[in-house]
Every structure is written in C-alpha cells, then in structure tokens.
Amino acid sequence: ENRPIPEPGPNEVLLRMHSVGICGSDVHYWQHGRIGDFVVKDPMVLGHEASGTVVKVGSGVTHLKPGDRVAIEPGVPREMDEFCKTGRYNLSPTIFFCATPPDDGNLCRYYKHSASYCYKLPDNVTFEEGALIEPLSVGIHACKRAGVTLGSKVFVSGSGPIGLVNVIVAKMMGAAAVVVTDLSAPRLQKAKEVGADFTIQVKNETPQEVASKVESVLGCMPEITVECTGVQACIQAGIYATRSGGTLVLVGLGPEMVTVPIVNAAVREVDIRGIFRYCNTWPVAIALLTSKRINVKPLVTHRFPLEKALEAFETTKRGEGVKVMLKCDPTDQSP
C-alpha cells in the first residue's frame, strides 16, 4: 500500500489493477517460499492472473490508451533468443514472469507491464473473465500440445481450476467425450457444469483400476489424457488409461522424481508431453470469450477486496470452491 506508484517506461503501460485470481502457485510460495528451483529470497508481490485499466502509457506505446481495459499476460521475454524466434517464448530461460522469484506480481493497486503483453478487452468481456484468461491459457496450450480435435475421447485427471479449463477447452476444440476424475464430489459436480460428459470419484482404487473405470465409462480407451494433479498415482493411471498410439500431457507439477510404468508407455507408443505455462494464447482466449463460445464465469466461486487478501489466500489454501478472485479497485462497485 505504501509503495510509490511506478512510472512506465517507453514501451510499458501503468495499470490500475482490477481483478486478480489466486493460483495454487501463489499459495505455495506463500506457504513454502519456493517452487522447485524458484526460491523467494526477498519480499515479493504475488499475483499473475490479472486484468486492469490503463492509466498511463509510455512514449512508444501506440495500441493502447488511458481508459482501455486489458488482460495481462504475465510472461514477458527479456531478450530475442532462439525460443522467441521460433514462437515458443515461454521456454526462454530469461523470461520475466509475474510472481516468480525474483519478479514481482500484480496483486496491488498500481502495476506497470510491457504494453505488448497487455491485451485490450472488448466491452462484452468482464475484468474477471480477463483475469481468467491466464488459467484458461494453460488449457488452450495443453489441449493444443495434446492434439485434441473433432471426435477426440479425452481423460482429464483432476478437477481443480486447471482441470476444469482443460474440460472447457477440450470440448470447444471438438472432443466428443470428456471424462474427469477427482477425489472431491463437489469439484466433479463443477466439472459436469462446465461440460464434462462423465465423472469418476476416485477413492482407494489402484492406477490400473482407475484406468479400467475410465475405459468403461467412455466405452474405449481415450486417445488423449491431460494429467492436472502431478500426483504419482494419477500419472501412472494416465499412462495405463491412454490408448496405444495416444498422447499423455503432463500439466500438474508434483515431486521432481516419480515412478511411472514407462515401459508400458514405450511399447504402446504412448507419447508423453510436458507443458510449461503457455504462449500465443491471449488473442485466442479473447476471441473465444468475445464470441461467447466458451463460458468461464462459473469458475469464480469466491470474491474478496484487496484488504482481505489474507482471508482470500486462506480460503484457497483450504481448497474451498474453485477460483478465488481479489478485487483491487476500491472505487469499483460492480458485483
């Protein structure tokens, strides 16, 4: 609250923040101070799912003006390296990324960001929808990497926010049937709300038994599995479940080392792919939201003003609801 309002550089914009979603990674940094090799060594502002209003533009910015409502892509390349040249800038080792140490995030009143990574929101797309483009982008990137297409049978492992956006995107991309697994009955109900065709509540089944249940409800083994938990047993189930010649995409991040039936995957030519965040997804997401071809509004289950950020983080930590959204602009009285 007491930090000075930043001044935008020539190719930056100053934003008055509006909506910022809380991600599991934000909670993890708050609780543990690190995620893998990313260690919090100094005080850091959290938040990377965000939208806001432009209040000032740098001298070199021509596509935005004060008053524009924008969604913020949190990853900005610092240099034009080999990954940027091939359009995979998310893999650039020197990329700036909001709320990844040592880079500050945007859970604050005022924030400056590269203008090229701020995308104007049409009038019929809300600030909250703009903030949800970040998790939605994970689904877009994962489903593209998976090769979801017309008629695909898809298994989504995990019904948290990322599992749910993968359900939404897979159906949008033409999946004929999507089955979702989770421990939580309420989360599986939310999966049905956003378009899942089948749900399976996992209790004490072995990975092979989970795979068998997936095949049973689909009537066949899925060509594509999107694993959104990072849990070892779930990755194992993903391999066993995926049809020979199919694709398993690993989205959830768990322990660095996991034991998996790799020979089973190898001899059945199951391709295992990873994803790291996303790239080139904001224009796609905005087009889908503008046309109302997808609906992400049901994902937001809790809302808090910035003054109650701690309460919001505690709510996310307890696993309540789906997506917790913070409203950073006290002058805005919209619901």
PDB file of N, CA and C in Angstrom, residues 74-130:
ATOM      1  N   PRO A  74       1.352 -12.612 -18.086  1.00  0.00           N
ATOM      2  CA  PRO A  74       2.399 -12.367 -17.079  1.00  0.00           C
ATOM      3  C   PRO A  74       3.815 -12.680 -17.509  1.00  0.00           C
ATOM      4  N   GLY A  75       3.992 -13.436 -18.603  1.00  0.00           N
ATOM      5  CA  GLY A  75       5.331 -13.813 -19.036  1.00  0.00           C
ATOM      6  C   GLY A  75       5.827 -12.946 -20.174  1.00  0.00           C
ATOM      7  N   VAL A  76       6.906 -12.202 -19.935  1.00  0.00           N
ATOM      8  CA  VAL A  76       7.445 -11.273 -20.944  1.00  0.00           C
ATOM      9  C   VAL A  76       8.910 -11.615 -21.214  1.00  0.00           C
ATOM     10  N   PRO A  77       9.263 -11.985 -22.447  1.00  0.00           N
ATOM     11  CA  PRO A  77      10.665 -12.281 -22.751  1.00  0.00           C
ATOM     12  C   PRO A  77      11.545 -11.053 -22.541  1.00  0.00           C
ATOM     13  N   ARG A  78      12.721 -11.290 -22.015  1.00  0.00           N
ATOM     14  CA  ARG A  78      13.662 -10.185 -21.803  1.00  0.00           C
ATOM     15  C   ARG A  78      14.592  -9.997 -22.997  1.00  0.00           C
ATOM     16  N   GLU A  79      14.719 -11.017 -23.844  1.00  0.00           N
ATOM     17  CA  GLU A  79      15.614 -10.922 -24.992  1.00  0.00           C
ATOM     18  C   GLU A  79      15.060 -11.745 -26.144  1.00  0.00           C
ATOM     19  N   MET A  80      15.483 -11.413 -27.354  1.00  0.00           N
ATOM     20  CA  MET A  80      15.048 -12.144 -28.535  1.00  0.00           C
ATOM     21  C   MET A  80      15.988 -13.331 -28.744  1.00  0.00           C
ATOM     22  N   ASP A  81      15.743 -14.425 -27.994  1.00  0.00           N
ATOM     23  CA  ASP A  81      16.611 -15.594 -28.094  1.00  0.00           C
ATOM     24  C   ASP A  81      16.020 -16.615 -29.052  1.00  0.00           C
ATOM     25  N   GLU A  82      16.620 -17.791 -29.108  1.00  0.00           N
ATOM     26  CA  GLU A  82      16.194 -18.816 -30.073  1.00  0.00           C
ATOM     27  C   GLU A  82      14.751 -19.248 -29.851  1.00  0.00           C
ATOM     28  N   PHE A  83      14.288 -19.236 -28.584  1.00  0.00           N
ATOM     29  CA  PHE A  83      12.920 -19.663 -28.302  1.00  0.00           C
ATOM     30  C   PHE A  83      11.911 -18.615 -28.778  1.00  0.00           C
ATOM     31  N   CYS A  84      12.248 -17.361 -28.611  1.00  0.00           N
ATOM     32  CA  CYS A  84      11.365 -16.295 -29.100  1.00  0.00           C
ATOM     33  C   CYS A  84      11.279 -16.327 -30.626  1.00  0.00           C
ATOM     34  N   LYS A  85      12.405 -16.594 -31.269  1.00  0.00           N
ATOM     35  CA  LYS A  85      12.426 -16.610 -32.738  1.00  0.00           C
ATOM     36  C   LYS A  85      11.538 -17.697 -33.311  1.00  0.00           C
ATOM     37  N   THR A  86      11.362 -18.784 -32.572  1.00  0.00           N
ATOM     38  CA  THR A  86      10.522 -19.880 -33.058  1.00  0.00           C
ATOM     39  C   THR A  86       9.109 -19.824 -32.486  1.00  0.00           C
ATOM     40  N   GLY A  87       8.778 -18.733 -31.782  1.00  0.00           N
ATOM     41  CA  GLY A  87       7.428 -18.558 -31.264  1.00  0.00           C
ATOM     42  C   GLY A  87       7.137 -19.295 -29.981  1.00  0.00           C
ATOM     43  N   ARG A  88       8.188 -19.823 -29.327  1.00  0.00           N
ATOM     44  CA  ARG A  88       7.981 -20.554 -28.063  1.00  0.00           C
ATOM     45  C   ARG A  88       8.645 -19.789 -26.926  1.00  0.00           C
ATOM     46  N   TYR A  89       8.247 -18.533 -26.806  1.00  0.00           N
ATOM     47  CA  TYR A  89       8.902 -17.627 -25.860  1.00  0.00           C
ATOM     48  C   TYR A  89       8.723 -18.050 -24.408  1.00  0.00           C
ATOM     49  N   ASN A  90       7.716 -18.900 -24.128  1.00  0.00           N
ATOM     50  CA  ASN A  90       7.527 -19.391 -22.759  1.00  0.00           C
ATOM     51  C   ASN A  90       8.719 -20.220 -22.280  1.00  0.00           C
ATOM     52  N   LEU A  91       9.518 -20.720 -23.192  1.00  0.00           N
ATOM     53  CA  LEU A  91      10.667 -21.551 -22.836  1.00  0.00           C
ATOM     54  C   LEU A  91      11.950 -20.744 -22.679  1.00  0.00           C
ATOM     55  N   SER A  92      11.878 -19.430 -22.910  1.00  0.00           N
ATOM     56  CA  SER A  92      13.068 -18.586 -22.773  1.00  0.00           C
ATOM     57  C   SER A  92      13.563 -18.621 -21.333  1.00  0.00           C
ATOM     58  N   PRO A  93      14.840 -18.959 -21.115  1.00  0.00           N
ATOM     59  CA  PRO A  93      15.340 -19.086 -19.738  1.00  0.00           C
ATOM     60  C   PRO A  93      15.419 -17.768 -18.978  1.00  0.00           C
ATOM     61  N   THR A  94      15.376 -16.647 -19.691  1.00  0.00           N
ATOM     62  CA  THR A  94      15.490 -15.348 -19.011  1.00  0.00           C
ATOM     63  C   THR A  94      14.160 -14.603 -18.948  1.00  0.00           C
ATOM     64  N   ILE A  95      13.049 -15.280 -19.222  1.00  0.00           N
ATOM     65  CA  ILE A  95      11.746 -14.617 -19.275  1.00  0.00           C
ATOM     66  C   ILE A  95      11.380 -13.988 -17.919  1.00  0.00           C
ATOM     67  N   PHE A  96      10.773 -12.799 -17.987  1.00  0.00           N
ATOM     68  CA  PHE A  96      10.157 -12.196 -16.799  1.00  0.00           C
ATOM     69  C   PHE A  96       8.813 -12.869 -16.607  1.00  0.00           C
ATOM     70  N   PHE A  97       8.498 -13.239 -15.359  1.00  0.00           N
ATOM     71  CA  PHE A  97       7.188 -13.813 -15.105  1.00  0.00           C
ATOM     72  C   PHE A  97       6.675 -13.326 -13.759  1.00  0.00           C
ATOM     73  N   CYS A  98       5.480 -12.745 -13.789  1.00  0.00           N
ATOM     74  CA  CYS A  98       4.879 -12.187 -12.571  1.00  0.00           C
ATOM     75  C   CYS A  98       4.835 -13.215 -11.444  1.00  0.00           C
ATOM     76  N   ALA A  99       5.283 -12.802 -10.279  1.00  0.00           N
ATOM     77  CA  ALA A  99       5.206 -13.609  -9.059  1.00  0.00           C
ATOM     78  C   ALA A  99       6.005 -14.904  -9.149  1.00  0.00           C
ATOM     79  N   THR A 100       7.071 -14.874  -9.922  1.00  0.00           N
ATOM     80  CA  THR A 100       8.060 -15.950  -9.895  1.00  0.00           C
ATOM     81  C   THR A 100       9.378 -15.301  -9.496  1.00  0.00           C
ATOM     82  N   PRO A 101       9.949 -15.701  -8.362  1.00  0.00           N
ATOM     83  CA  PRO A 101      11.141 -15.016  -7.848  1.00  0.00           C
ATOM     84  C   PRO A 101      12.213 -14.859  -8.929  1.00  0.00           C
ATOM     85  N   PRO A 102      12.817 -13.661  -9.042  1.00  0.00           N
ATOM     86  CA  PRO A 102      12.651 -12.502  -8.159  1.00  0.00           C
ATOM     87  C   PRO A 102      11.648 -11.464  -8.694  1.00  0.00           C
ATOM     88  N   ASP A 103      10.795 -11.857  -9.647  1.00  0.00           N
ATOM     89  CA  ASP A 103       9.905 -10.895 -10.304  1.00  0.00           C
ATOM     90  C   ASP A 103       8.615 -10.692  -9.513  1.00  0.00           C
ATOM     91  N   ASP A 104       8.270  -9.424  -9.255  1.00  0.00           N
ATOM     92  CA  ASP A 104       7.025  -9.108  -8.552  1.00  0.00           C
ATOM     93  C   ASP A 104       5.809  -9.399  -9.425  1.00  0.00           C
ATOM     94  N   GLY A 105       4.725  -9.789  -8.767  1.00  0.00           N
ATOM     95  CA  GLY A 105       3.462  -9.985  -9.450  1.00  0.00           C
ATOM     96  C   GLY A 105       2.608  -8.730  -9.426  1.00  0.00           C
ATOM     97  N   ASN A 106       1.321  -8.877  -9.680  1.00  0.00           N
ATOM     98  CA  ASN A 106       0.455  -7.717  -9.870  1.00  0.00           C
ATOM     99  C   ASN A 106      -0.734  -7.660  -8.913  1.00  0.00           C
ATOM    100  N   LEU A 107      -0.611  -8.289  -7.756  1.00  0.00           N
ATOM    101  CA  LEU A 107      -1.660  -8.190  -6.745  1.00  0.00           C
ATOM    102  C   LEU A 107      -1.433  -6.911  -5.944  1.00  0.00           C
ATOM    103  N   CYS A 108      -1.797  -5.789  -6.559  1.00  0.00           N
ATOM    104  CA  CYS A 108      -1.540  -4.469  -5.980  1.00  0.00           C
ATOM    105  C   CYS A 108      -2.474  -3.461  -6.653  1.00  0.00           C
ATOM    106  N   ARG A 109      -2.450  -2.223  -6.159  1.00  0.00           N
ATOM    107  CA  ARG A 109      -3.331  -1.195  -6.745  1.00  0.00           C
ATOM    108  C   ARG A 109      -2.851  -0.755  -8.129  1.00  0.00           C
ATOM    109  N   TYR A 110      -1.556  -0.455  -8.223  1.00  0.00           N
ATOM    110  CA  TYR A 110      -0.982   0.021  -9.484  1.00  0.00           C
ATOM    111  C   TYR A 110       0.170  -0.875  -9.891  1.00  0.00           C
ATOM    112  N   TYR A 111       0.280  -1.114 -11.193  1.00  0.00           N
ATOM    113  CA  TYR A 111       1.279  -2.050 -11.688  1.00  0.00           C
ATOM    114  C   TYR A 111       1.684  -1.627 -13.099  1.00  0.00           C
ATOM    115  N   LYS A 112       2.978  -1.718 -13.417  1.00  0.00           N
ATOM    116  CA  LYS A 112       3.413  -1.423 -14.787  1.00  0.00           C
ATOM    117  C   LYS A 112       3.847  -2.711 -15.468  1.00  0.00           C
ATOM    118  N   HIS A 113       3.603  -2.775 -16.787  1.00  0.00           N
ATOM    119  CA  HIS A 113       3.855  -4.010 -17.525  1.00  0.00           C
ATOM    120  C   HIS A 113       4.171  -3.671 -18.976  1.00  0.00           C
ATOM    121  N   SER A 114       4.848  -4.581 -19.661  1.00  0.00           N
ATOM    122  CA  SER A 114       5.121  -4.411 -21.078  1.00  0.00           C
ATOM    123  C   SER A 114       3.805  -4.249 -21.843  1.00  0.00           C
ATOM    124  N   ALA A 115       3.711  -3.202 -22.644  1.00  0.00           N
ATOM    125  CA  ALA A 115       2.471  -2.934 -23.374  1.00  0.00           C
ATOM    126  C   ALA A 115       2.141  -4.046 -24.365  1.00  0.00           C
ATOM    127  N   SER A 116       3.173  -4.685 -24.908  1.00  0.00           N
ATOM    128  CA  SER A 116       2.953  -5.752 -25.896  1.00  0.00           C
ATOM    129  C   SER A 116       2.285  -6.970 -25.286  1.00  0.00           C
ATOM    130  N   TYR A 117       2.320  -7.079 -23.969  1.00  0.00           N
ATOM    131  CA  TYR A 117       1.728  -8.229 -23.290  1.00  0.00           C
ATOM    132  C   TYR A 117       0.513  -7.824 -22.471  1.00  0.00           C
ATOM    133  N   CYS A 118      -0.097  -6.694 -22.870  1.00  0.00           N
ATOM    134  CA  CYS A 118      -1.394  -6.263 -22.360  1.00  0.00           C
ATOM    135  C   CYS A 118      -2.369  -6.270 -23.522  1.00  0.00           C
ATOM    136  N   TYR A 119      -3.490  -6.932 -23.369  1.00  0.00           N
ATOM    137  CA  TYR A 119      -4.418  -7.150 -24.472  1.00  0.00           C
ATOM    138  C   TYR A 119      -5.755  -6.493 -24.168  1.00  0.00           C
ATOM    139  N   LYS A 120      -6.187  -5.641 -25.080  1.00  0.00           N
ATOM    140  CA  LYS A 120      -7.422  -4.883 -24.868  1.00  0.00           C
ATOM    141  C   LYS A 120      -8.621  -5.820 -24.811  1.00  0.00           C
ATOM    142  N   LEU A 121      -9.483  -5.591 -23.806  1.00  0.00           N
ATOM    143  CA  LEU A 121     -10.684  -6.400 -23.639  1.00  0.00           C
ATOM    144  C   LEU A 121     -11.870  -5.733 -24.329  1.00  0.00           C
ATOM    145  N   PRO A 122     -12.631  -6.469 -25.133  1.00  0.00           N
ATOM    146  CA  PRO A 122     -13.862  -5.924 -25.709  1.00  0.00           C
ATOM    147  C   PRO A 122     -14.861  -5.594 -24.604  1.00  0.00           C
ATOM    148  N   ASP A 123     -15.829  -4.767 -24.929  1.00  0.00           N
ATOM    149  CA  ASP A 123     -16.801  -4.318 -23.935  1.00  0.00           C
ATOM    150  C   ASP A 123     -17.592  -5.464 -23.322  1.00  0.00           C
ATOM    151  N   ASN A 124     -17.786  -6.560 -24.065  1.00  0.00           N
ATOM    152  CA  ASN A 124     -18.615  -7.653 -23.541  1.00  0.00           C
ATOM    153  C   ASN A 124     -17.803  -8.720 -22.802  1.00  0.00           C
ATOM    154  N   VAL A 125     -16.526  -8.434 -22.520  1.00  0.00           N
ATOM    155  CA  VAL A 125     -15.696  -9.341 -21.714  1.00  0.00           C
ATOM    156  C   VAL A 125     -15.364  -8.625 -20.408  1.00  0.00           C
ATOM    157  N   THR A 126     -15.726  -9.232 -19.292  1.00  0.00           N
ATOM    158  CA  THR A 126     -15.563  -8.592 -17.989  1.00  0.00           C
ATOM    159  C   THR A 126     -14.112  -8.635 -17.517  1.00  0.00           C
ATOM    160  N   PHE A 127     -13.819  -7.837 -16.488  1.00  0.00           N
ATOM    161  CA  PHE A 127     -12.486  -7.873 -15.877  1.00  0.00           C
ATOM    162  C   PHE A 127     -12.175  -9.276 -15.331  1.00  0.00           C
ATOM    163  N   GLU A 128     -13.170  -9.903 -14.700  1.00  0.00           N
ATOM    164  CA  GLU A 128     -12.938 -11.238 -14.150  1.00  0.00           C
ATOM    165  C   GLU A 128     -12.615 -12.236 -15.251  1.00  0.00           C
ATOM    166  N   GLU A 129     -13.340 -12.165 -16.345  1.00  0.00           N
ATOM    167  CA  GLU A 129     -13.027 -13.040 -17.475  1.00  0.00           C
ATOM    168  C   GLU A 129     -11.616 -12.761 -17.981  1.00  0.00           C
ATOM    169  N   GLY A 130     -11.243 -11.485 -17.992  1.00  0.00           N
ATOM    170  CA  GLY A 130      -9.892 -11.114 -18.416  1.00  0.00           C
ATOM    171  C   GLY A 130      -8.831 -11.733 -17.532  1.00  0.00           C
TER     172      GLY A 130
END
